[in-house]
Every structure is written in structure tokens, then in C-alpha cells.
Amino acid sequence: MTRTRIARRLAVVAAAVTTTTVIAWPAHAASWTPAATVSAPEGVAGQQQVAIDGSGTATVVWAERRTNDVDVIKAARRSPGGSWSSAVTLSNSERHAAEPQVVASDNGAVVAAWVEDAAASPTDSRRIMAATLGAGGSWNAAKAVSAAGGVSRPRLAGNAGGDAIVMWHQRNGLRTSRLNAGDTTWATPQAVSASGRQHDIAMATTGVAYATWKDADGEGIDRVKAARATPNGSWESAATLSRSDRHGEEPAVAVDDNGNAQVLWVLRSSRRVVQAAQRTGTGSWTTAQSLSDLARNAVKPEVALDAEGNAVAVWQINLDSTASAVAAATRTTGGTWSAPQELTAAGASPQVGIDDERNAHVVWLVNARSDSADDRVEAMVRPPAGVWSGPDTVAAESHMWSVALAVNGDGQAAAAWRQTESDFSRVRASATE
């Protein structure tokens, strides 16, 4: 997935520390372009995802409802300094499709994957489909990656060289398939686990892949598990990372260019706590450690790391039944985690990326507490060894939902979100200049 949060997530563990609230915000020079609608202005669209390649060209994919009540997968692209292209349909226009994913490499290769019905009147016939962006910027015809039946929740990862791997749930088990850079044929699917949910996947530049998921043990406790696969190799036996006496959920995995991996998850105890474990390419998984403030509920962890393993983590703090905030922590390669900082007193579902200069980029959604105010997508940046700057407003609009973020190695970023009005639901996007 290029140098974005999907391909490059976190490395190493942290100890629990006291939360520190950032009070003063230095000025930040990043400039987000005016928000643009990339889907049909008066259509019904959502499930948006975004990727950005090494040149700064951004790609947004989403699901959009057609007049015959069939959802199709569409894509739009924007080069630096340009406008968003017209939408292109990637999936079969007569088959229902959903859950799109997208990754982009440093050299401009783009891969999209989604779930699509294999027949016009399906009976449990969904399958994983994928399309690649060909030379000259045209999308190649979509190809089936999986067999049909019992398929859901594709998760796509890639690396800087253009390799991609997709993971999905099928008939209770978890499977993956790879697409090597320059190839047009996906590899035969491999089994990762006979059961599991809430899976995530990441892949290093070397092609080493790590997967994580939650799975109930014999006592009915959800445990977070993880496994490793060598380039074009089979999956190793899974390791259990979370505690045996508490539920673990919402796992996220990252890997750096040296093949060192990190998994984060939420431990359900008297408070929900973000925990972490790491593994070197040739070692074993470390004991779980707590990363978030133990005094408040922490959920929705997201992590990113650059090629050298410098890391940033973000999560949502649930303040009460309706209010939430965003916190973050950072770590240099070989160092220790910083104390978590509260980035905003109002924010939800943060997304994160880190560039090759170790600048950390975060966006989140602020839902207005009044019908007279707009929702906002906000962004912050932290330079290495510096302080968080912002927040900058990416967009302020009515009824905004589910923001996605992508960051490349040069620090160029793109964001996409869903915005609703009356009977319409449209996908909107912005990028930094």
C-alpha cells in the first residue's frame, strides 16, 4: 500500500504512562485543498478508502448505489496541483459490490479489492475481486481472487515496491492471496486460521507479511492472535498475544522495512486499554504491555511507522456515552514510547500516517453537538522530536462521517469522508499541497 498507514504501521511496545494534555499549538503551514465531491453529487455513496503514491497522486475508492439498487465500486484520482478525475466503475455494473480497499506503491502502482456477488441472484455467492491500475493510468479489468461463498471483510496491504496482499473471512476461516509487483495473476489463496474475526494485515518491502485477528478460546474469551508469512511462503502457526482472562479486540498490525512487526489491540477490563506486543523478524512475540492511559477508556487504536521503524499511535478516548477525544504517542527506532498526549478535547475515529522524515500526520472527525454547527475533519502534524501543531480544519460541513487518511514518504497526504444531506450521501476528498 505505498508509504501509508495501511502498509506501514507501528513497531515496538510501550509501558503505561500518565496522560499529558497539549495546551499550546504552534502554527502549522500544511495546506489542504478545498473539499471536492468525487462521487455522484446526488447519489448514495460511502465506504470510502484512500491511497497516495510516491508522486503524490491520490486514489479514492468507494461503493455507490446505482438506479437499479445495485452498489458498484468506483474510483477517482488526483495528481498534485490538479483536480479530481471523473469516477470510473471498477466492479461489475450488474453485481452488488461492497467493502472496497485500495493501496498504492512508490512507483505509482495501484491495487483495489472488494467483495462482489458472483451471480445476479446470489445465494451466498460473494467473492473477493481486485483490479490494478495499468500503464497510462487506466484500470485493468477486475479479476476474481477467491472462490465464491461465505466471503466478507477484505483487508488489503501493500509495500513500496508494488506487492499487495489481501486477507478476508470465508466460512469462519481467514485466508490470504498475494499479487507480486508487475504480475497480473493473484496467487492461490492460503489459509491463515480456521476461525477468527476483526482481522488486519501488513506487508514489508521484503514481502514478509503479518496478520492479526481475534478468536475465541475454549473458555469463550476473545484472544488476539498473530502470525507471520515469508515472501510467497505459507503462514506460520499463530501466537496468542492477549491475556487469557480478559477479552481482546480491535487488533491492528504494522511492519517496518526490516520485517519487525507490532500488534496493538484493546483489552476489555474495568477500563478499555490499548495494549501492544512486538516481534522481530527472527524472534518471538514480547509480553503484552499497556500503551494508553489506564484511567480512561481507549478504543479504535491506529498505528503507523516509517521504513526505519519510527512509530506513531493514535486512539479514541471515550469520555462518556456521547463525547470522545483523541490521544497519541510516538516512539523513535530503538527508543521508548512517549507519554500519551491528548490531541483534542473533541474528536473520534482518528487515522494516522508517518512519512520518511518522521513527521506524524493525524486526522479525526469532530461531530457537532448542535444542528446549527458543522461537523469537521481536523488534522495535526508532529515533526520528529517536536510538538504537535494544529489542529487545522480540513473541511467543515454538515453530517460528516468516517474519515480515511493516506500519507506517502514525502509527507503528501489525502483524506476522504462521507457527507450526507437530505436523501443524498456523497464521498468528499481533500489533499495537501
mmCIF file of C-alpha atoms in Angstrom, residues 30-267:
data_model
loop_
_atom_site.group_PDB
_atom_site.id
_atom_site.type_symbol
_atom_site.label_atom_id
_atom_site.label_comp_id
_atom_site.label_asym_id
_atom_site.label_seq_id
_atom_site.Cartn_x
_atom_site.Cartn_y
_atom_site.Cartn_z
ATOM 1 C CA ALA A 30 0.276 22.493 5.812
ATOM 2 C CA SER A 31 -2.445 23.466 3.346
ATOM 3 C CA TRP A 32 -5.395 21.229 2.496
ATOM 4 C CA THR A 33 -7.157 21.801 -0.815
ATOM 5 C CA PRO A 34 -10.849 22.751 -0.788
ATOM 6 C CA ALA A 35 -13.029 19.679 -0.372
ATOM 7 C CA ALA A 36 -14.336 18.194 -3.612
ATOM 8 C CA THR A 37 -17.123 15.717 -4.285
ATOM 9 C CA VAL A 38 -15.732 12.641 -6.056
ATOM 10 C CA SER A 39 -18.910 10.532 -6.118
ATOM 11 C CA ALA A 40 -22.227 11.373 -7.785
ATOM 12 C CA PRO A 41 -23.361 14.669 -6.163
ATOM 13 C CA GLU A 42 -26.931 13.440 -5.717
ATOM 14 C CA GLY A 43 -26.238 9.754 -5.251
ATOM 15 C CA VAL A 44 -25.790 7.381 -2.324
ATOM 16 C CA ALA A 45 -22.123 6.585 -1.707
ATOM 17 C CA GLY A 46 -19.860 5.568 1.171
ATOM 18 C CA GLN A 47 -17.319 3.026 2.482
ATOM 19 C CA GLN A 48 -14.568 5.292 1.115
ATOM 20 C CA GLN A 49 -10.859 4.456 1.294
ATOM 21 C CA VAL A 50 -7.857 6.434 0.052
ATOM 22 C CA ALA A 51 -4.256 5.767 -1.028
ATOM 23 C CA ILE A 52 -1.433 8.005 -2.251
ATOM 24 C CA ASP A 53 1.599 7.006 -4.326
ATOM 25 C CA GLY A 54 5.181 8.242 -4.250
ATOM 26 C CA SER A 55 4.483 11.145 -6.629
ATOM 27 C CA GLY A 56 1.557 12.407 -4.543
ATOM 28 C CA THR A 57 -1.208 11.131 -6.829
ATOM 29 C CA ALA A 58 -4.172 10.161 -4.657
ATOM 30 C CA THR A 59 -6.783 7.489 -5.364
ATOM 31 C CA VAL A 60 -10.165 7.266 -3.624
ATOM 32 C CA VAL A 61 -12.392 4.197 -3.921
ATOM 33 C CA TRP A 62 -15.951 3.836 -2.637
ATOM 34 C CA ALA A 63 -19.247 1.961 -3.020
ATOM 35 C CA GLU A 64 -22.041 3.809 -4.851
ATOM 36 C CA ARG A 65 -25.704 2.928 -5.375
ATOM 37 C CA ARG A 66 -26.945 2.681 -8.957
ATOM 38 C CA THR A 67 -30.528 3.371 -10.059
ATOM 39 C CA ASN A 68 -31.277 -0.383 -10.078
ATOM 40 C CA ASP A 69 -30.336 -0.639 -6.389
ATOM 41 C CA VAL A 70 -27.011 -2.310 -7.191
ATOM 42 C CA ASP A 71 -23.960 -0.954 -5.358
ATOM 43 C CA VAL A 72 -20.819 -0.737 -7.501
ATOM 44 C CA ILE A 73 -17.207 0.125 -6.670
ATOM 45 C CA LYS A 74 -15.898 3.368 -8.131
ATOM 46 C CA ALA A 75 -12.579 5.194 -8.123
ATOM 47 C CA ALA A 76 -11.310 8.734 -8.747
ATOM 48 C CA ARG A 77 -7.771 10.091 -8.849
ATOM 49 C CA ARG A 78 -5.989 13.402 -8.389
ATOM 50 C CA SER A 79 -2.431 14.405 -9.325
ATOM 51 C CA PRO A 80 -0.666 17.135 -7.326
ATOM 52 C CA GLY A 81 -1.946 20.539 -8.366
ATOM 53 C CA GLY A 82 -4.794 19.050 -10.388
ATOM 54 C CA SER A 83 -8.470 18.282 -9.998
ATOM 55 C CA TRP A 84 -10.172 15.030 -9.124
ATOM 56 C CA SER A 85 -10.922 12.902 -12.174
ATOM 57 C CA SER A 86 -14.326 11.658 -13.170
ATOM 58 C CA ALA A 87 -15.334 8.479 -11.375
ATOM 59 C CA VAL A 88 -14.538 5.126 -13.013
ATOM 60 C CA THR A 89 -16.531 1.972 -12.215
ATOM 61 C CA LEU A 90 -14.254 -0.919 -11.199
ATOM 62 C CA SER A 91 -16.768 -3.654 -10.387
ATOM 63 C CA ASN A 92 -19.396 -5.430 -12.491
ATOM 64 C CA SER A 93 -22.171 -2.892 -13.035
ATOM 65 C CA GLU A 94 -24.829 -5.622 -12.652
ATOM 66 C CA ARG A 95 -23.478 -7.218 -9.473
ATOM 67 C CA HIS A 96 -23.729 -5.860 -5.953
ATOM 68 C CA ALA A 97 -20.292 -4.904 -4.558
ATOM 69 C CA ALA A 98 -19.093 -3.504 -1.220
ATOM 70 C CA GLU A 99 -16.207 -3.063 1.258
ATOM 71 C CA PRO A 100 -13.589 -1.544 -1.092
ATOM 72 C CA GLN A 101 -9.905 -1.313 -0.184
ATOM 73 C CA VAL A 102 -7.031 0.412 -2.019
ATOM 74 C CA VAL A 103 -3.232 0.589 -1.834
ATOM 75 C CA ALA A 104 -0.652 2.489 -3.901
ATOM 76 C CA SER A 105 3.103 1.974 -4.240
ATOM 77 C CA ASP A 106 6.007 4.397 -4.524
ATOM 78 C CA ASN A 107 6.220 3.793 -8.279
ATOM 79 C CA GLY A 108 2.544 4.538 -8.911
ATOM 80 C CA ALA A 109 1.092 1.028 -8.987
ATOM 81 C CA VAL A 110 -2.431 0.932 -7.512
ATOM 82 C CA VAL A 111 -4.456 -2.096 -6.416
ATOM 83 C CA ALA A 112 -8.103 -2.108 -5.333
ATOM 84 C CA ALA A 113 -10.038 -5.023 -3.831
ATOM 85 C CA TRP A 114 -13.643 -5.524 -2.764
ATOM 86 C CA VAL A 115 -16.431 -8.077 -2.204
ATOM 87 C CA GLU A 116 -18.774 -8.713 -5.144
ATOM 88 C CA ASP A 117 -21.698 -11.037 -5.886
ATOM 89 C CA ALA A 118 -20.722 -13.749 -8.356
ATOM 90 C CA ALA A 119 -24.250 -14.047 -9.760
ATOM 91 C CA ALA A 120 -27.174 -11.738 -10.488
ATOM 92 C CA SER A 121 -29.354 -13.582 -7.944
ATOM 93 C CA PRO A 122 -26.779 -14.654 -5.400
ATOM 94 C CA THR A 123 -27.198 -17.269 -2.722
ATOM 95 C CA ASP A 124 -24.108 -16.934 -0.559
ATOM 96 C CA SER A 125 -22.062 -16.309 -3.703
ATOM 97 C CA ARG A 126 -19.901 -13.340 -2.754
ATOM 98 C CA ARG A 127 -16.218 -13.418 -3.690
ATOM 99 C CA ILE A 128 -13.148 -11.209 -3.497
ATOM 100 C CA MET A 129 -12.465 -9.213 -6.648
ATOM 101 C CA ALA A 130 -9.491 -6.967 -7.423
ATOM 102 C CA ALA A 131 -8.361 -4.529 -10.098
ATOM 103 C CA THR A 132 -4.999 -2.915 -10.843
ATOM 104 C CA LEU A 133 -4.152 0.406 -12.409
ATOM 105 C CA GLY A 134 -2.319 -0.212 -15.658
ATOM 106 C CA ALA A 135 0.215 1.781 -17.635
ATOM 107 C CA GLY A 136 -1.126 5.128 -18.735
ATOM 108 C CA GLY A 137 -3.475 5.399 -15.780
ATOM 109 C CA SER A 138 -6.236 3.057 -16.982
ATOM 110 C CA TRP A 139 -7.745 0.389 -14.744
ATOM 111 C CA ASN A 140 -7.369 -3.219 -15.864
ATOM 112 C CA ALA A 141 -10.421 -5.477 -15.805
ATOM 113 C CA ALA A 142 -11.255 -6.856 -12.381
ATOM 114 C CA LYS A 143 -10.302 -10.441 -11.570
ATOM 115 C CA ALA A 144 -11.622 -12.945 -9.054
ATOM 116 C CA VAL A 145 -9.213 -13.550 -6.172
ATOM 117 C CA SER A 146 -11.244 -16.014 -4.093
ATOM 118 C CA ALA A 147 -13.818 -18.709 -4.664
ATOM 119 C CA ALA A 148 -17.424 -17.664 -4.134
ATOM 120 C CA GLY A 149 -19.282 -18.278 -0.902
ATOM 121 C CA GLY A 150 -19.185 -17.002 2.672
ATOM 122 C CA VAL A 151 -16.802 -14.126 1.905
ATOM 123 C CA SER A 152 -16.577 -10.854 3.848
ATOM 124 C CA ARG A 153 -14.308 -8.121 5.170
ATOM 125 C CA PRO A 154 -11.382 -7.818 2.743
ATOM 126 C CA ARG A 155 -8.299 -6.119 4.170
ATOM 127 C CA LEU A 156 -5.619 -5.039 1.696
ATOM 128 C CA ALA A 157 -1.974 -4.193 2.355
ATOM 129 C CA GLY A 158 0.942 -3.397 0.090
ATOM 130 C CA ASN A 159 4.528 -2.217 0.114
ATOM 131 C CA ALA A 160 6.651 0.438 -1.541
ATOM 132 C CA GLY A 161 7.670 -1.904 -4.350
ATOM 133 C CA GLY A 162 4.122 -2.627 -5.527
ATOM 134 C CA ASP A 163 3.451 -6.053 -3.970
ATOM 135 C CA ALA A 164 -0.020 -6.490 -2.480
ATOM 136 C CA ILE A 165 -1.756 -8.974 -0.213
ATOM 137 C CA VAL A 166 -5.464 -9.260 0.603
ATOM 138 C CA MET A 167 -6.952 -11.024 3.631
ATOM 139 C CA TRP A 168 -10.594 -11.979 4.069
ATOM 140 C CA HIS A 169 -13.037 -14.010 6.130
ATOM 141 C CA GLN A 170 -14.547 -17.051 4.400
ATOM 142 C CA ARG A 171 -16.808 -19.646 6.007
ATOM 143 C CA ASN A 172 -15.430 -18.945 9.513
ATOM 144 C CA GLY A 173 -11.784 -19.132 8.422
ATOM 145 C CA LEU A 174 -9.256 -16.493 7.361
ATOM 146 C CA ARG A 175 -7.469 -16.586 4.012
ATOM 147 C CA THR A 176 -4.985 -14.501 2.020
ATOM 148 C CA SER A 177 -3.780 -14.126 -1.547
ATOM 149 C CA ARG A 178 -0.769 -12.233 -2.918
ATOM 150 C CA LEU A 179 -0.120 -10.227 -6.056
ATOM 151 C CA ASN A 180 3.568 -9.693 -6.773
ATOM 152 C CA ALA A 181 4.620 -6.402 -8.343
ATOM 153 C CA GLY A 182 4.225 -6.486 -12.115
ATOM 154 C CA ASP A 183 2.105 -9.671 -12.107
ATOM 155 C CA THR A 184 -1.498 -9.869 -13.285
ATOM 156 C CA THR A 185 -2.474 -13.133 -11.581
ATOM 157 C CA TRP A 186 -3.222 -13.472 -7.896
ATOM 158 C CA ALA A 187 -1.681 -16.429 -6.079
ATOM 159 C CA THR A 188 -3.717 -19.405 -4.889
ATOM 160 C CA PRO A 189 -5.383 -18.451 -1.577
ATOM 161 C CA GLN A 190 -3.728 -19.675 1.619
ATOM 162 C CA ALA A 191 -5.364 -20.463 4.928
ATOM 163 C CA VAL A 192 -4.246 -18.321 7.873
ATOM 164 C CA SER A 193 -6.588 -19.625 10.555
ATOM 165 C CA ALA A 194 -9.598 -21.944 10.728
ATOM 166 C CA SER A 195 -11.517 -19.245 12.602
ATOM 167 C CA GLY A 196 -11.200 -15.578 13.532
ATOM 168 C CA ARG A 197 -12.691 -12.095 13.232
ATOM 169 C CA GLN A 198 -11.601 -8.440 13.135
ATOM 170 C CA HIS A 199 -8.506 -9.318 11.124
ATOM 171 C CA ASP A 200 -5.813 -6.948 9.873
ATOM 172 C CA ILE A 201 -2.727 -7.412 7.690
ATOM 173 C CA ALA A 202 0.530 -5.623 6.799
ATOM 174 C CA MET A 203 3.427 -6.375 4.449
ATOM 175 C CA ALA A 204 7.082 -5.294 4.486
ATOM 176 C CA THR A 205 9.109 -4.243 1.449
ATOM 177 C CA THR A 206 10.762 -7.664 1.570
ATOM 178 C CA GLY A 207 7.381 -9.347 1.117
ATOM 179 C CA VAL A 208 7.200 -10.649 4.689
ATOM 180 C CA ALA A 209 3.591 -10.394 5.889
ATOM 181 C CA TYR A 210 1.987 -10.310 9.323
ATOM 182 C CA ALA A 211 -1.664 -10.917 10.143
ATOM 183 C CA THR A 212 -3.613 -10.401 13.343
ATOM 184 C CA TRP A 213 -7.166 -11.232 14.397
ATOM 185 C CA LYS A 214 -9.305 -12.056 17.406
ATOM 186 C CA ASP A 215 -10.544 -15.582 18.096
ATOM 187 C CA ALA A 216 -12.445 -17.127 20.981
ATOM 188 C CA ASP A 217 -10.589 -19.707 23.089
ATOM 189 C CA GLY A 218 -12.085 -22.778 24.698
ATOM 190 C CA GLU A 219 -13.429 -20.673 27.570
ATOM 191 C CA GLY A 220 -15.184 -18.227 25.244
ATOM 192 C CA ILE A 221 -12.621 -15.448 25.826
ATOM 193 C CA ASP A 222 -11.695 -13.467 22.717
ATOM 194 C CA ARG A 223 -7.906 -13.622 22.354
ATOM 195 C CA VAL A 224 -5.781 -11.572 19.969
ATOM 196 C CA LYS A 225 -3.588 -13.725 17.748
ATOM 197 C CA ALA A 226 -0.909 -13.043 15.154
ATOM 198 C CA ALA A 227 1.027 -14.975 12.522
ATOM 199 C CA ARG A 228 3.866 -14.383 10.067
ATOM 200 C CA ALA A 229 4.423 -15.485 6.463
ATOM 201 C CA THR A 230 7.653 -15.327 4.499
ATOM 202 C CA PRO A 231 7.582 -13.895 0.945
ATOM 203 C CA ASN A 232 5.387 -16.215 -1.126
ATOM 204 C CA GLY A 233 5.522 -18.707 1.758
ATOM 205 C CA SER A 234 2.889 -20.278 3.958
ATOM 206 C CA TRP A 235 1.631 -18.904 7.261
ATOM 207 C CA GLU A 236 3.376 -19.954 10.455
ATOM 208 C CA SER A 237 1.432 -21.186 13.463
ATOM 209 C CA ALA A 238 -0.380 -18.385 15.240
ATOM 210 C CA ALA A 239 0.799 -16.917 18.545
ATOM 211 C CA THR A 240 -1.672 -15.727 21.177
ATOM 212 C CA LEU A 241 -0.817 -12.213 22.351
ATOM 213 C CA SER A 242 -3.568 -11.080 24.725
ATOM 214 C CA ARG A 243 -4.461 -12.206 28.246
ATOM 215 C CA SER A 244 -6.409 -15.384 28.952
ATOM 216 C CA ASP A 245 -8.741 -13.750 31.493
ATOM 217 C CA ARG A 246 -9.862 -10.671 29.509
ATOM 218 C CA HIS A 247 -11.337 -10.145 26.059
ATOM 219 C CA GLY A 248 -9.036 -8.672 23.425
ATOM 220 C CA GLU A 249 -10.424 -6.895 20.358
ATOM 221 C CA GLU A 250 -9.779 -4.345 17.587
ATOM 222 C CA PRO A 251 -6.294 -5.641 16.659
ATOM 223 C CA ALA A 252 -4.078 -3.684 14.245
ATOM 224 C CA VAL A 253 -0.741 -4.807 12.803
ATOM 225 C CA ALA A 254 2.265 -2.975 11.359
ATOM 226 C CA VAL A 255 5.611 -3.985 9.927
ATOM 227 C CA ASP A 256 8.694 -1.949 9.032
ATOM 228 C CA ASP A 257 11.094 -2.489 6.138
ATOM 229 C CA ASN A 258 13.291 -4.689 8.313
ATOM 230 C CA GLY A 259 10.431 -7.107 8.969
ATOM 231 C CA ASN A 260 9.871 -6.121 12.598
ATOM 232 C CA ALA A 261 6.182 -6.293 13.488
ATOM 233 C CA GLN A 262 3.887 -4.705 16.043
ATOM 234 C CA VAL A 263 0.338 -5.566 17.012
ATOM 235 C CA LEU A 264 -1.944 -3.285 19.016
ATOM 236 C CA TRP A 265 -5.342 -4.174 20.436
ATOM 237 C CA VAL A 266 -7.906 -3.151 23.045
ATOM 238 C CA LEU A 267 -8.041 -5.099 26.308
#
